[in-house]
Structures are given as structure tokens and as C-alpha cells.
Short mmCIF file of C-alpha atoms in Angstrom, two decimals:
data_model
loop_
_atom_site.label_atom_id
_atom_site.label_comp_id
_atom_site.label_asym_id
_atom_site.label_seq_id
_atom_site.Cartn_x
_atom_site.Cartn_y
_atom_site.Cartn_z
CA UNK A 1 -33.70 7.71 -46.75
CA UNK A 2 -34.56 8.42 -43.31
CA UNK A 3 -31.86 6.74 -42.02
CA UNK A 4 -29.36 8.06 -44.22
CA UNK A 5 -30.20 11.41 -43.28
CA UNK A 6 -30.21 10.43 -39.75
CA UNK A 7 -26.47 9.10 -40.28
CA UNK A 8 -25.54 12.53 -42.19
CA UNK A 9 -26.28 14.46 -39.26
CA UNK A 10 -24.19 11.87 -36.81
CA UNK A 11 -21.52 12.67 -39.46
CA UNK A 12 -21.57 16.40 -39.36
CA UNK A 13 -21.96 16.75 -35.46
CA UNK A 14 -19.01 14.52 -35.42
CA UNK A 15 -16.86 16.93 -37.77
CA UNK A 16 -17.60 20.00 -35.90
CA UNK A 17 -16.32 17.80 -32.70
CA UNK A 18 -13.47 17.52 -34.06
CA UNK A 19 -13.07 20.61 -35.68
CA UNK A 20 -13.32 22.40 -31.91
CA UNK A 21 -11.19 19.64 -30.33
CA UNK A 22 -8.47 20.59 -33.13
CA UNK A 23 -9.20 24.56 -32.92
CA UNK A 24 -8.59 24.37 -28.95
CA UNK A 25 -5.57 22.13 -29.07
CA UNK A 26 -3.12 22.90 -26.17
CA UNK A 27 0.33 23.43 -27.07
CA UNK A 28 2.83 20.64 -27.68
CA UNK A 29 4.71 19.61 -24.95
CA UNK A 30 7.23 16.67 -23.79
CA UNK A 31 6.16 16.74 -20.39
CA UNK A 32 3.42 14.19 -20.35
CA UNK A 33 0.36 15.77 -19.43
CA UNK A 34 -0.04 14.20 -15.70
CA UNK A 35 2.96 16.63 -14.68
CA UNK A 36 2.12 19.64 -16.52
CA UNK A 37 -0.39 22.46 -15.75
CA UNK A 38 -2.13 22.12 -19.21
CA UNK A 39 -5.55 21.23 -18.96
CA UNK A 40 -6.11 17.17 -19.49
CA UNK A 41 -6.97 16.44 -22.76
CA UNK A 42 -10.47 13.92 -22.13
CA UNK A 43 -11.48 15.26 -18.37
CA UNK A 44 -10.44 19.29 -19.89
CA UNK A 45 -9.68 19.55 -16.08
CA UNK A 46 -6.37 21.23 -15.01
CA UNK A 47 -3.70 18.95 -14.05
CA UNK A 48 -1.84 19.24 -11.09
CA UNK A 49 1.58 16.64 -9.46
CA UNK A 50 -0.21 15.16 -6.97
CA UNK A 51 -3.56 13.21 -7.18
CA UNK A 52 -6.34 11.86 -5.10
CA UNK A 53 -6.17 7.95 -4.80
CA UNK A 54 -9.52 6.54 -6.39
CA UNK A 55 -9.30 3.14 -4.01
CA UNK A 56 -10.29 3.71 -0.18
CA UNK A 57 -8.17 2.79 2.51
CA UNK A 58 -8.82 3.26 6.29
CA UNK A 59 -7.72 6.14 7.86
CA UNK A 60 -6.45 6.02 11.70
CA UNK A 61 -7.88 8.91 14.03
CA UNK A 62 -5.89 10.64 16.18
CA UNK A 63 -7.54 8.67 19.57
CA UNK A 64 -7.82 5.04 17.48
CA UNK A 65 -4.39 5.63 16.25
CA UNK A 66 -2.36 6.28 19.54
CA UNK A 67 -4.68 3.78 21.31
CA UNK A 68 -3.64 1.03 18.61
CA UNK A 69 0.39 2.31 18.78
CA UNK A 70 0.59 2.76 22.41
CA UNK A 71 -0.75 -0.33 22.92
CA UNK A 72 1.23 -2.18 20.75
CA UNK A 73 4.84 -0.35 21.87
CA UNK A 74 3.29 -2.52 25.32
CA UNK A 75 2.77 -6.07 24.06
CA UNK A 76 3.74 -6.70 20.46
CA UNK A 77 0.82 -9.25 18.75
CA UNK A 78 2.67 -12.43 17.75
CA UNK A 79 0.81 -15.35 16.67
CA UNK A 80 1.86 -18.34 18.39
CA UNK A 81 2.64 -21.49 15.36
CA UNK A 82 0.09 -24.11 15.99
CA UNK A 83 1.54 -27.06 13.54
CA UNK A 84 4.70 -27.31 11.72
CA UNK A 85 4.47 -25.56 8.89
CA UNK A 86 3.37 -22.48 11.04
CA UNK A 87 6.89 -23.32 12.89
CA UNK A 88 8.63 -23.49 9.10
CA UNK A 89 7.42 -20.41 8.04
CA UNK A 90 7.64 -18.03 11.35
CA UNK A 91 11.71 -19.62 11.52
CA UNK A 92 12.07 -18.56 7.40
CA UNK A 93 10.66 -15.11 8.43
CA UNK A 94 12.69 -14.53 11.52
CA UNK A 95 15.95 -15.65 9.38
CA UNK A 96 14.89 -13.50 6.66
CA UNK A 97 15.09 -10.46 9.18
CA UNK A 98 17.63 -10.90 11.11
CA UNK A 99 19.54 -11.32 7.63
CA UNK A 100 18.20 -8.26 6.30
CA UNK A 101 19.10 -6.47 9.43
CA UNK A 102 22.86 -7.37 8.44
CA UNK A 103 22.62 -6.39 4.94
CA UNK A 104 21.04 -3.09 5.87
CA UNK A 105 23.34 -1.99 8.72
CA UNK A 106 20.33 -2.06 10.71
CA UNK A 107 20.14 -1.11 14.76
CA UNK A 108 17.30 -1.51 16.41
CA UNK A 109 19.01 0.64 19.34
CA UNK A 110 20.02 3.69 17.72
CA UNK A 111 19.30 3.01 13.33
CA UNK A 112 20.52 5.69 11.07
CA UNK A 113 18.39 7.36 8.84
CA UNK A 114 20.59 5.84 5.64
CA UNK A 115 20.01 2.12 7.10
CA UNK A 116 16.37 2.54 7.15
CA UNK A 117 16.28 4.18 3.57
CA UNK A 118 17.21 1.26 1.92
CA UNK A 119 15.14 -0.98 4.58
CA UNK A 120 11.73 0.71 3.50
CA UNK A 121 12.52 1.14 -0.21
CA UNK A 122 12.90 -2.37 -0.20
CA UNK A 123 10.26 -3.76 2.04
CA UNK A 124 7.27 -1.64 0.97
CA UNK A 125 8.43 -2.70 -3.09
CA UNK A 126 8.43 -6.44 -1.36
CA UNK A 127 5.10 -6.00 0.54
CA UNK A 128 3.21 -4.86 -1.86
CA UNK A 129 3.86 -8.07 -4.13
CA UNK A 130 1.18 -11.30 -1.94
CA UNK A 131 -1.67 -9.27 -2.08
CA UNK A 132 -1.44 -8.91 -5.71
CA UNK A 133 -0.45 -12.17 -6.57
CA UNK A 134 -3.18 -14.03 -4.32
CA UNK A 135 -6.01 -11.65 -5.50
CA UNK A 136 -4.95 -12.43 -8.94
CA UNK A 137 -4.98 -16.39 -8.46
CA UNK A 138 -8.29 -15.97 -6.55
CA UNK A 139 -10.20 -13.85 -9.35
CA UNK A 140 -8.81 -16.93 -11.73
CA UNK A 141 -10.31 -19.22 -10.20
CA UNK A 142 -13.74 -17.37 -9.56
CA UNK A 143 -13.36 -17.06 -13.41
CA UNK A 144 -12.20 -20.52 -14.38
CA UNK A 145 -14.90 -22.14 -11.50
CA UNK A 146 -17.87 -19.46 -11.99
CA UNK A 147 -18.58 -19.03 -8.36
CA UNK A 148 -18.46 -16.30 -5.96
CA UNK A 149 -15.20 -15.41 -4.64
CA UNK A 150 -16.61 -14.47 -0.84
CA UNK A 151 -14.78 -10.88 -1.19
CA UNK A 152 -11.00 -11.99 -0.50
CA UNK A 153 -10.15 -10.62 -3.53
CA UNK A 154 -11.49 -7.08 -2.26
CA UNK A 155 -9.47 -7.13 0.59
CA UNK A 156 -6.18 -8.34 -0.99
CA UNK A 157 -6.10 -5.97 -3.86
CA UNK A 158 -6.38 -3.34 -0.88
CA UNK A 159 -3.77 -4.42 0.97
CA UNK A 160 -1.53 -4.66 -2.26
CA UNK A 161 -2.42 -0.55 -3.18
CA UNK A 162 -1.79 0.22 0.50
CA UNK A 163 1.69 -1.16 0.21
CA UNK A 164 2.35 0.30 -2.80
CA UNK A 165 1.27 3.99 -1.42
CA UNK A 166 3.98 3.48 0.91
CA UNK A 167 6.23 2.83 -1.18
CA UNK A 168 5.19 5.88 -3.37
CA UNK A 169 4.91 7.79 -0.15
CA UNK A 170 8.76 6.82 0.89
CA UNK A 171 9.99 8.08 -2.72
CA UNK A 172 8.60 11.09 -2.18
CA UNK A 173 11.00 11.39 0.43
CA UNK A 174 13.79 9.51 -0.51
CA UNK A 175 15.14 8.92 -3.99
CA UNK A 176 16.32 5.17 -4.57
CA UNK A 177 19.56 4.84 -6.47
CA UNK A 178 20.76 2.33 -9.11
CA UNK A 179 21.32 -0.47 -6.54
CA UNK A 180 18.39 -0.24 -4.79
CA UNK A 181 16.62 -0.60 -8.14
CA UNK A 182 18.23 -3.50 -9.44
CA UNK A 183 17.54 -4.94 -5.97
CA UNK A 184 13.95 -4.58 -6.21
CA UNK A 185 14.16 -6.14 -9.62
CA UNK A 186 15.78 -9.08 -8.61
CA UNK A 187 13.83 -9.74 -5.62
CA UNK A 188 10.36 -9.32 -7.47
CA UNK A 189 11.46 -11.64 -9.64
CA UNK A 190 12.20 -14.27 -7.74
CA UNK A 191 9.55 -13.53 -4.94
CA UNK A 192 6.49 -13.34 -7.10
CA UNK A 193 7.48 -16.48 -9.08
CA UNK A 194 7.37 -18.05 -5.66
CA UNK A 195 4.50 -16.78 -4.25
CA UNK A 196 2.46 -17.69 -7.74
CA UNK A 197 3.65 -21.55 -7.23
CA UNK A 198 3.44 -21.60 -3.33
CA UNK A 199 -0.28 -20.10 -3.60
CA UNK A 200 -1.41 -22.97 -5.89
CA UNK A 201 -0.21 -25.31 -3.97
CA UNK A 202 -1.82 -24.00 -0.37
CA UNK A 203 -3.13 -20.10 -0.07
CA UNK A 204 -3.03 -20.31 3.66
CA UNK A 205 0.98 -20.63 3.69
CA UNK A 206 1.54 -17.18 1.88
CA UNK A 207 -1.38 -15.87 4.61
CA UNK A 208 0.86 -17.08 7.39
CA UNK A 209 3.45 -16.06 6.12
CA UNK A 210 2.81 -12.14 5.08
CA UNK A 211 1.43 -12.27 8.56
CA UNK A 212 4.57 -13.32 10.30
CA UNK A 213 6.33 -10.70 7.85
CA UNK A 214 3.77 -7.88 8.77
CA UNK A 215 4.25 -8.71 12.37
CA UNK A 216 8.65 -8.15 11.56
CA UNK A 217 7.58 -4.74 9.27
CA UNK A 218 5.68 -3.70 12.77
CA UNK A 219 8.45 -3.57 15.18
CA UNK A 220 10.58 -2.07 12.56
CA UNK A 221 8.29 0.75 12.53
CA UNK A 222 7.71 1.01 16.21
CA UNK A 223 11.38 1.12 16.51
CA UNK A 224 11.46 4.44 13.69
CA UNK A 225 8.55 5.94 16.07
CA UNK A 226 10.19 5.43 19.19
CA UNK A 227 13.77 6.72 17.90
CA UNK A 228 12.36 9.26 16.29
CA UNK A 229 11.19 11.23 19.16
CA UNK A 230 14.00 10.56 21.32
CA UNK A 231 15.97 13.59 21.02
CA UNK A 232 19.13 11.13 22.13
CA UNK A 233 18.87 9.32 18.69
CA UNK A 234 20.49 10.21 15.34
CA UNK A 235 17.11 9.43 13.57
CA UNK A 236 15.66 12.21 15.53
CA UNK A 237 18.54 14.82 14.43
CA UNK A 238 18.13 13.85 11.01
CA UNK A 239 14.27 13.01 10.56
CA UNK A 240 12.72 15.27 12.98
CA UNK A 241 12.18 18.46 10.78
CA UNK A 242 10.70 16.13 7.74
CA UNK A 243 7.39 17.74 6.37
CA UNK A 244 4.23 15.03 5.39
CA UNK A 245 4.36 14.80 1.30
CA UNK A 246 1.41 15.87 -0.56
CA UNK A 247 0.73 11.86 -1.03
CA UNK A 248 1.07 11.28 2.36
CA UNK A 249 -1.63 13.95 3.18
CA UNK A 250 -4.06 13.25 0.56
CA UNK A 251 -4.04 9.62 1.06
CA UNK A 252 -4.38 9.22 4.72
CA UNK A 253 -6.42 12.92 4.65
CA UNK A 254 -3.57 14.53 6.93
CA UNK A 255 -3.94 17.89 8.07
CA UNK A 256 -1.29 20.43 6.11
CA UNK A 257 1.19 20.86 8.58
CA UNK A 258 1.75 16.98 9.06
CA UNK A 259 4.93 16.07 10.07
CA UNK A 260 6.63 12.42 8.81
CA UNK A 261 6.29 10.68 12.05
CA UNK A 262 2.36 11.36 11.64
CA UNK A 263 3.03 9.32 8.76
CA UNK A 264 5.18 6.76 9.62
CA UNK A 265 2.67 6.18 12.42
CA UNK A 266 -0.57 5.29 9.85
CA UNK A 267 1.95 3.05 7.87
CA UNK A 268 2.66 1.52 11.10
CA UNK A 269 -1.37 1.13 11.82
CA UNK A 270 -1.50 -0.16 8.30
CA UNK A 271 1.04 -2.43 8.86
CA UNK A 272 -0.64 -4.10 12.06
CA UNK A 273 -4.06 -4.46 10.36
CA UNK A 274 -2.38 -6.73 7.58
CA UNK A 275 -0.63 -8.68 9.94
CA UNK A 276 -4.69 -9.08 11.70
CA UNK A 277 -5.98 -9.59 8.58
CA UNK A 278 -3.36 -12.70 6.98
CA UNK A 279 -3.15 -14.36 10.01
CA UNK A 280 -6.68 -14.63 10.08
CA UNK A 281 -7.26 -15.90 6.30
CA UNK A 282 -4.97 -18.25 7.05
CA UNK A 283 -6.44 -19.60 9.85
CA UNK A 284 -9.82 -19.62 7.71
CA UNK A 285 -11.30 -22.48 4.80
CA UNK A 286 -10.53 -20.74 1.17
CA UNK A 287 -14.64 -20.42 0.98
CA UNK A 288 -15.26 -18.89 3.99
CA UNK A 289 -16.67 -15.66 3.54
CA UNK A 290 -13.94 -12.70 4.00
CA UNK A 291 -14.93 -11.27 7.71
CA UNK A 292 -13.25 -7.81 6.56
CA UNK A 293 -15.81 -6.79 3.93
CA UNK A 294 -18.34 -4.64 6.14
CA UNK A 295 -14.94 -2.65 7.32
CA UNK A 296 -14.10 -1.66 3.26
CA UNK A 297 -17.84 -0.32 3.11
CA UNK A 298 -17.33 1.76 5.91
CA UNK A 299 -14.08 3.51 4.58
CA UNK A 300 -15.81 4.00 1.33
CA UNK A 301 -18.66 5.43 3.31
CA UNK A 302 -16.13 7.59 5.65
CA UNK A 303 -13.99 8.58 2.30
CA UNK A 304 -17.24 10.34 0.51
CA UNK A 305 -18.14 12.16 3.67
CA UNK A 306 -14.37 13.34 3.86
CA UNK A 307 -14.97 14.68 0.27
CA UNK A 308 -18.06 15.97 0.72
CA UNK A 309 -17.36 18.32 3.70
CA UNK A 310 -13.92 19.40 1.57
CA UNK A 311 -16.23 20.73 -0.87
#
């Protein structure tokens, strides 16, 4: 009897909650709640078009950022190939780099905004694949073998998310056309399949490949930074007045008056970090402990402090 009475009370409470929910149901709309100004159906909070990314990345501060970019501009880092496979991978990446330059009409001396828009959209859509594939393979291996991963998965997922955020930022600035979208779909189908296959055979090859790929990405963004600040270049004329989109301001915790140049500098620093991470992982044994875990903890603490300061 006591159990039945308790069940009746619970049922009554549920009915009351449902009635209150139904009576306060917001007006129906064809617009998704994420992009409307109505309250979230679960949290009850007002929606905005931009949201704070729950994953934490390293935010490059002013002096740290400027020093890194200036040092890189003077002497670009390059991992010297140590064996046959390193030479092969480096050769493949360099071949892809020059081919991509030709196909996109990219001129390093005076690149046009049009050539760079297509370039960064394609580049970032592909750059977000290796980290996710590698993290997935290591995740399933950890489950299958019932053993720890050594902290690699988190770093790889952070890299994949960071590259995806680069793409989302560029999509806020430039709208990809049908040809660009079709190219991304075809490339992703091929690239992901190849990455998965090779990573299962030898993970170090993929990390070395990504390391060399990031070297070319750093070159591209350093070129953009330099030409964007040169009044004699067409990129300066076309992009000098662009402001940072809100999604970038939230993600890198930039000031409200940040420019697109500030965003490019953050992206360039991210790519430098990815280059160093992947060359490091490629040179390690797959069961070694990830040396970048403490950095993630530091970034998490910094993000919490920044959030508290905003309140």
C-alpha cells in the first residue's frame, strides 16, 4: 500500500509538471531553436546565434603570439627527414602544396583574396580529419585492449576541434560555393579512408604527414599576415577593414574590436602548435605518455578563470 501511494504521488507530480510545461510552450516556429530568440526547450535560457565552445584550446596572448610569429617569420621550422619514409612523406606533401597552389591560383608574392578564400576553406576542411581519425582509432584500440591510451586521444580531439573552428570562422567571413562544397565532400571521402587505413598500419606515418602539412599551412598564414599588412598588396586593400566575427572573438577570447588580422595570427599560432605536436608524436613510441597533457590542464584552468572574470 505504501509503495502504491508513493507511485501515485510521483505520477501526480509528473502530470503536474507536464501540464505546466504544456501551458508555457513557446509559440511554434519553423526556425530551429538554436537560431531563434526563444528560450531553449530544456534549459529555459534565451538563445543567441553565437555560443561559447565548451572545449578549451590554448589562447595565444599578445607578447607570446607576436614573439612566436616574428620568430617563425625569420626562421621557419622544418623537421629534417631522418629516413626513407620521412623523405617520401615530405616529398608527397611538397608535391601536394605546389599542385594546390597551381589549382587555386595562389601567388605567394601577391595573392588575391579570391584565391585565398578557396584555399583556406579547402585546407581547414581537410585539416580537421587526421586528428579525429587518429583519436577514433586509438579510442577503439583502448576499448578493445582494455588499457589506457597515455593521454593521446584528448590532444588529437582538441586538434580536430581546433581545425573545425578555423573552418567555422572562415565560413562566417566567406560563403563557400557549390564547387567548393562538392570538392570538400569528394576530398573527405578519399582522405578519411586513406588516413584510417594508413593509421592502422603505422600511426607515425600519419603524424609525420600532418607535421609536414602543418608546415605548409604555417607558410600560408605567415604569407597572409605579411601581405595583409603591406599597403602595396591587393590583400591589404581587400581585407584590411574586415572585423573579427563573433565566433572568433568568443573562441580566442579576443577584444570586441579585434580585426580579421588578429584572427589570422591566432590561427597561424594554432597551426605552429599542431606542427610541433605531430612531429613530436611521430617520433614517439605509440605507448609513450603524451607530453602535452599538462598543457591542456593549464588551458582549462585559464579558461575557467577567464569565464569567472567575465561574470
